[in-house]
XYZ file of C-alpha atoms in Angstrom:
385
model
C -43.715 -81.194 140.542
C -46.649 -81.970 142.796
C -47.261 -79.480 145.578
C -47.906 -80.867 149.037
C -48.490 -77.655 150.979
C -52.297 -77.648 150.519
C -54.893 -80.286 151.395
C -58.563 -80.822 150.457
C -59.779 -78.186 152.918
C -57.531 -75.558 151.391
C -58.651 -76.454 147.879
C -62.323 -76.308 148.892
C -61.663 -72.857 150.344
C -59.935 -71.917 147.087
C -63.033 -72.819 145.060
C -65.284 -70.791 147.358
C -62.903 -67.854 147.336
C -62.496 -67.879 143.551
C -66.267 -67.771 143.083
C -66.534 -64.942 145.625
C -63.847 -62.907 143.846
C -65.531 -63.369 140.462
C -68.910 -62.298 141.866
C -68.018 -59.605 144.402
C -64.684 -58.104 143.373
C -63.926 -58.380 139.657
C -67.081 -56.543 138.450
C -66.402 -53.489 140.668
C -62.607 -53.501 140.908
C -62.166 -50.680 138.401
C -64.370 -48.512 140.627
C -62.214 -49.328 143.650
C -59.093 -48.549 141.649
C -60.438 -45.134 140.633
C -61.586 -44.360 144.188
C -58.243 -45.379 145.682
C -59.768 -47.785 148.188
C -62.195 -50.636 148.654
C -65.541 -49.661 150.204
C -65.899 -50.235 153.931
C -68.917 -52.528 153.538
C -66.805 -54.970 151.499
C -65.012 -55.921 154.703
C -68.290 -57.070 156.202
C -68.590 -59.474 153.262
C -65.116 -60.828 153.979
C -66.192 -61.291 157.587
C -69.294 -63.196 156.508
C -67.154 -65.379 154.245
C -65.016 -66.273 157.260
C -61.781 -64.788 155.908
C -61.063 -62.769 159.049
C -61.889 -65.518 161.515
C -59.778 -68.380 160.194
C -57.131 -68.037 162.924
C -59.371 -66.471 165.570
C -60.045 -68.911 168.450
C -63.449 -70.599 168.336
C -64.601 -69.104 171.640
C -64.406 -65.679 170.025
C -66.279 -66.547 166.855
C -63.498 -67.848 164.646
C -62.500 -71.193 163.190
C -59.518 -71.581 165.503
C -57.141 -72.859 162.800
C -53.510 -72.200 163.657
C -52.207 -72.024 160.092
C -51.191 -69.505 157.428
C -52.123 -71.740 154.509
C -55.549 -70.221 154.002
C -53.881 -66.813 153.808
C -51.575 -68.304 151.172
C -54.611 -69.351 149.140
C -55.936 -65.787 149.372
C -52.640 -64.440 148.024
C -52.768 -66.831 145.086
C -56.402 -66.244 144.207
C -56.390 -62.456 144.421
C -53.203 -62.315 142.317
C -54.683 -64.772 139.811
C -57.680 -62.483 139.322
C -55.573 -59.321 139.231
C -57.356 -57.829 142.245
C -56.808 -57.219 145.949
C -58.941 -57.076 149.072
C -58.053 -53.441 149.699
C -56.263 -52.618 152.906
C -57.674 -55.594 154.781
C -54.475 -57.619 154.570
C -52.935 -55.930 157.598
C -56.060 -56.793 159.605
C -55.191 -60.500 159.603
C -51.510 -60.779 158.738
C -50.170 -57.956 160.898
C -52.667 -57.021 163.605
C -54.052 -60.430 164.603
C -50.727 -61.972 165.690
C -50.225 -59.145 168.200
C -53.726 -59.559 169.612
C -53.321 -63.318 169.980
C -49.851 -62.995 171.489
C -50.319 -60.017 173.809
C -53.990 -59.490 174.648
C -55.343 -60.567 178.018
C -58.430 -62.769 178.163
C -60.496 -59.679 178.925
C -59.052 -57.853 175.913
C -59.622 -60.803 173.609
C -63.288 -60.895 174.660
C -63.572 -57.230 173.693
C -61.499 -57.315 170.504
C -61.784 -60.622 168.715
C -65.538 -61.175 168.097
C -65.794 -57.890 166.178
C -62.431 -58.570 164.555
C -63.725 -61.825 163.072
C -66.895 -60.287 161.636
C -65.192 -57.225 160.172
C -67.252 -54.985 162.423
C -63.976 -53.572 163.709
C -61.093 -53.337 161.258
C -57.560 -53.121 162.632
C -54.343 -51.545 161.388
C -50.901 -51.106 162.909
C -49.021 -47.812 163.149
C -45.250 -48.070 163.414
C -43.601 -45.821 160.818
C -43.201 -42.114 161.462
C -42.258 -39.206 159.204
C -38.467 -38.986 159.182
C -37.741 -42.347 160.814
C -38.535 -44.935 158.116
C -37.119 -48.312 159.122
C -35.509 -46.860 162.255
C -38.307 -47.770 164.650
C -36.099 -47.077 167.653
C -36.068 -43.448 166.588
C -39.831 -42.956 166.945
C -41.013 -39.750 168.624
C -44.677 -40.560 169.364
C -45.193 -40.620 173.134
C -47.708 -42.134 175.528
C -47.510 -40.687 179.029
C -49.377 -42.229 181.943
C -51.858 -39.851 183.563
C -51.397 -38.786 187.179
C -54.363 -40.874 188.311
C -53.054 -43.915 186.418
C -56.289 -44.514 184.479
C -55.084 -43.711 180.974
C -52.171 -42.780 178.756
C -51.989 -39.511 176.820
C -50.881 -40.167 173.256
C -49.166 -37.517 171.106
C -47.394 -37.837 167.778
C -47.820 -38.779 164.134
C -47.524 -41.841 161.906
C -47.309 -42.303 158.149
C -47.645 -45.048 155.506
C -50.374 -46.708 157.590
C -52.082 -49.308 155.411
C -55.748 -49.695 156.285
C -55.527 -46.388 158.124
C -58.572 -44.770 156.510
C -61.086 -47.503 157.328
C -59.528 -48.687 160.605
C -61.691 -48.808 163.741
C -58.792 -49.870 165.960
C -55.090 -49.214 165.437
C -52.168 -50.805 167.249
C -50.012 -47.749 167.884
C -46.339 -47.974 168.823
C -45.315 -45.178 171.178
C -42.636 -44.266 173.667
C -43.572 -44.747 177.297
C -39.982 -44.218 178.466
C -36.831 -42.655 177.097
C -34.218 -44.870 175.419
C -31.218 -45.773 177.524
C -27.571 -45.307 176.645
C -27.213 -49.076 176.422
C -30.402 -49.744 174.444
C -32.112 -47.113 172.295
C -34.903 -49.619 171.590
C -36.006 -49.546 175.238
C -39.162 -47.685 176.158
C -41.544 -48.556 173.302
C -45.023 -49.873 174.107
C -48.032 -50.997 172.082
C -51.591 -49.730 172.470
C -54.950 -50.657 170.937
C -56.303 -47.217 170.063
C -59.931 -46.536 169.195
C -60.032 -44.336 166.081
C -63.133 -42.551 167.401
C -61.114 -41.155 170.312
C -60.996 -37.378 170.714
C -57.736 -36.020 169.334
C -57.268 -38.905 166.894
C -57.328 -37.852 163.249
C -56.685 -39.297 159.813
C -54.641 -36.983 157.626
C -53.969 -37.424 153.945
C -54.964 -40.597 152.163
C -51.635 -41.145 150.429
C -51.459 -41.353 146.643
C -49.226 -44.358 145.979
C -47.551 -45.675 142.841
C -49.295 -49.022 143.285
C -51.653 -50.852 145.650
C -54.251 -48.298 144.605
C -57.181 -50.032 146.294
C -55.361 -50.195 149.629
C -56.180 -47.201 151.834
C -52.897 -45.847 153.165
C -52.910 -42.774 155.374
C -51.172 -40.407 157.733
C -52.374 -40.437 161.337
C -52.087 -37.791 164.035
C -52.597 -37.974 167.809
C -53.177 -34.875 169.915
C -53.692 -35.647 173.614
C -55.537 -38.867 172.789
C -56.642 -40.638 175.964
C -55.963 -44.379 175.811
C -57.340 -46.402 178.764
C -54.718 -48.469 180.582
C -56.906 -51.461 179.751
C -55.818 -51.052 176.120
C -52.089 -51.463 176.702
C -50.992 -54.568 174.778
C -48.443 -56.646 176.641
C -46.021 -55.032 179.055
C -44.775 -51.474 179.083
C -41.469 -50.770 177.318
C -41.262 -54.188 175.625
C -42.834 -53.125 172.347
C -39.677 -53.366 170.269
C -39.248 -57.000 171.285
C -42.859 -57.723 170.350
C -42.420 -56.081 166.952
C -39.386 -58.198 166.206
C -41.193 -61.375 167.242
C -43.743 -61.065 164.431
C -41.406 -59.974 161.639
C -41.000 -63.537 160.344
C -44.719 -63.923 159.599
C -44.892 -60.453 158.047
C -41.961 -61.210 155.737
C -43.428 -64.592 154.875
C -46.596 -62.807 153.753
C -44.658 -60.464 151.492
C -42.631 -63.366 150.075
C -45.658 -65.522 149.360
C -47.600 -62.600 147.929
C -44.702 -61.752 145.604
C -44.465 -65.345 144.381
C -48.234 -65.334 143.732
C -47.897 -62.115 141.738
C -45.116 -63.615 139.615
C -47.214 -66.701 138.931
C -50.148 -64.516 137.927
C -47.934 -62.426 135.633
C -46.950 -65.519 133.644
C -50.625 -66.450 133.369
C -51.546 -62.979 132.088
C -48.656 -62.906 129.614
C -49.336 -66.409 128.293
C -52.968 -65.542 127.664
C -52.068 -62.253 125.988
C -49.427 -63.622 123.598
C -51.734 -66.428 122.503
C -54.445 -63.916 121.594
C -52.359 -61.029 120.230
C -51.436 -61.252 116.531
C -48.356 -59.602 115.028
C -47.120 -60.008 111.442
C -49.954 -62.375 110.759
C -49.398 -64.820 113.606
C -49.837 -64.972 117.397
C -47.017 -63.460 119.449
C -46.764 -66.844 121.195
C -45.395 -68.384 117.988
C -42.158 -66.379 118.113
C -39.159 -68.128 119.608
C -38.290 -65.128 121.810
C -41.735 -65.264 123.384
C -41.399 -68.953 124.128
C -37.934 -68.527 125.604
C -38.938 -65.563 127.751
C -41.993 -67.285 129.199
C -40.084 -70.521 129.720
C -37.432 -68.650 131.708
C -40.130 -66.888 133.717
C -41.880 -70.173 134.469
C -38.624 -71.680 135.727
C -38.158 -68.746 138.108
C -41.751 -69.017 139.316
C -41.263 -72.742 139.974
C -38.252 -71.943 142.147
C -40.077 -69.175 143.993
C -43.025 -71.492 144.610
C -40.731 -74.035 146.237
C -39.188 -71.371 148.470
C -42.598 -69.914 149.382
C -44.072 -73.331 150.162
C -41.095 -74.319 152.302
C -41.378 -71.070 154.250
C -45.101 -71.679 154.738
C -44.519 -75.109 156.227
C -41.781 -73.754 158.498
C -43.971 -70.865 159.660
C -46.882 -73.156 160.500
C -44.493 -75.392 162.445
C -43.144 -72.397 164.381
C -39.710 -72.989 162.906
C -39.264 -70.107 160.440
C -36.172 -68.230 161.625
C -35.598 -64.500 160.983
C -32.819 -65.326 158.518
C -34.970 -67.862 156.652
C -37.831 -65.382 156.441
C -35.437 -62.740 155.162
C -34.072 -65.166 152.575
C -37.560 -66.091 151.365
C -38.572 -62.446 151.126
C -35.403 -61.453 149.291
C -35.613 -64.308 146.792
C -39.334 -64.196 146.047
C -39.533 -60.412 145.719
C -36.522 -60.269 143.427
C -37.937 -63.086 141.280
C -41.286 -61.294 141.080
C -39.531 -58.086 140.028
C -37.778 -59.823 137.133
C -40.703 -61.969 136.018
C -43.344 -59.243 136.081
C -41.082 -56.855 134.190
C -40.466 -59.442 131.437
C -44.160 -60.346 131.251
C -45.082 -56.679 130.883
C -42.536 -56.400 128.051
C -44.327 -59.197 126.198
C -47.516 -57.129 126.320
C -45.822 -54.320 124.393
C -47.492 -50.924 124.714
C -50.641 -52.451 126.143
C -48.639 -53.591 129.135
C -48.298 -49.947 130.126
C -52.051 -49.392 130.242
C -53.782 -49.663 133.622
C -56.720 -51.449 132.044
C -54.469 -54.502 131.759
C -53.784 -56.445 134.985
C -50.071 -56.692 134.198
C -49.665 -52.908 134.464
C -51.309 -52.790 137.870
C -49.312 -55.803 138.966
C -46.089 -54.083 137.909
C -46.883 -51.070 140.092
C -48.189 -53.128 143.020
C -45.135 -55.368 143.076
C -42.548 -52.617 143.417
C -43.136 -51.999 147.111
C -42.401 -55.633 147.995
C -38.675 -54.901 147.998
C -39.189 -51.932 150.319
C -41.733 -52.608 153.049
C -41.310 -55.215 155.737
C -37.602 -54.410 155.496
C -35.812 -53.479 152.273
C -33.880 -56.001 150.183
C -30.708 -54.447 151.553
C -31.849 -55.103 155.125
C -32.712 -58.705 154.156
C -29.175 -59.192 152.831
C -27.748 -57.798 156.081
C -29.810 -60.259 158.152
C -28.799 -63.198 155.957
C -25.127 -62.220 156.013
C -25.168 -61.915 159.797
C -26.720 -65.371 160.066
C -23.887 -66.648 157.866
C -21.378 -65.314 160.387
C -20.227 -62.528 158.093
């Protein structure tokens, strides 16, 4: 089946990106994996390549392209090579939509030029210890000073991807108490400078997968945040967070599909080269059947991911559709990657093989951005159940 989601510009970008990955990432990826993060200067290279500026308006140094298709190409090419771009994914997929949607013209002039070059890396801090997916239960507070010039931020966050290297973090905090009618009321968003006094990075978390993605705990002790760095209106943060969930879940869905596609590629290559009982593993009927079944699932996931991409670019991807795409693609990836690892035998359990790293990286897809159980709840509600 011929894909129609990408055009010549996307394919030209793919060629450039593939060459960049082979030259700048593959040779040093084992070092990143051992260190538990990509080096900070790598993000400058991504900035020079134009990766961060694709959707940044031209007046602020970007290409001004209002599309997620170039991000989709990045998902496919990094998965194909068995690598990642560290914790930089949140910079574009999660942080940028909030800046574009909420920042004033003055804020955009301050934020976006350095965003596009990688001079300032962004992360977003929502989750807190003990709250998990219950964002309405957050305890971090931001109280306006008596002179009205700044907010005083106190609290802690955890599981913050990109948190070690971040120069700016969008922090969700309570500026007012929840009401009896709406416990989601009172949350606001702030662009916090990580060099601020009282801001600290705690542990760099040791994760099962996504080893090159710096994920950290953050703490705020009387951090002064200028009122000029409030994003959007006070107390409307929960609404803003919900507004961007569709694009976040699309990213997880498309990334999971790309991982599944890469797993089939890795397994196919391995079974054609690996010899057992005097012949390649690929010659056994079980191998052929397993890979054929995996390919069929990947084909279906590709169709779902592509359809969601087109809907997102058209501004028509609904919360339920995003949830459905995430649920389907992540569950397919789980099954496919597991079966492809099995075809590797014992070698599939070794981290030197991309399939092992892919297996570990993939597991979180059914947890973050809303668990599979939450996705089913959203879909069921949309069905009127």
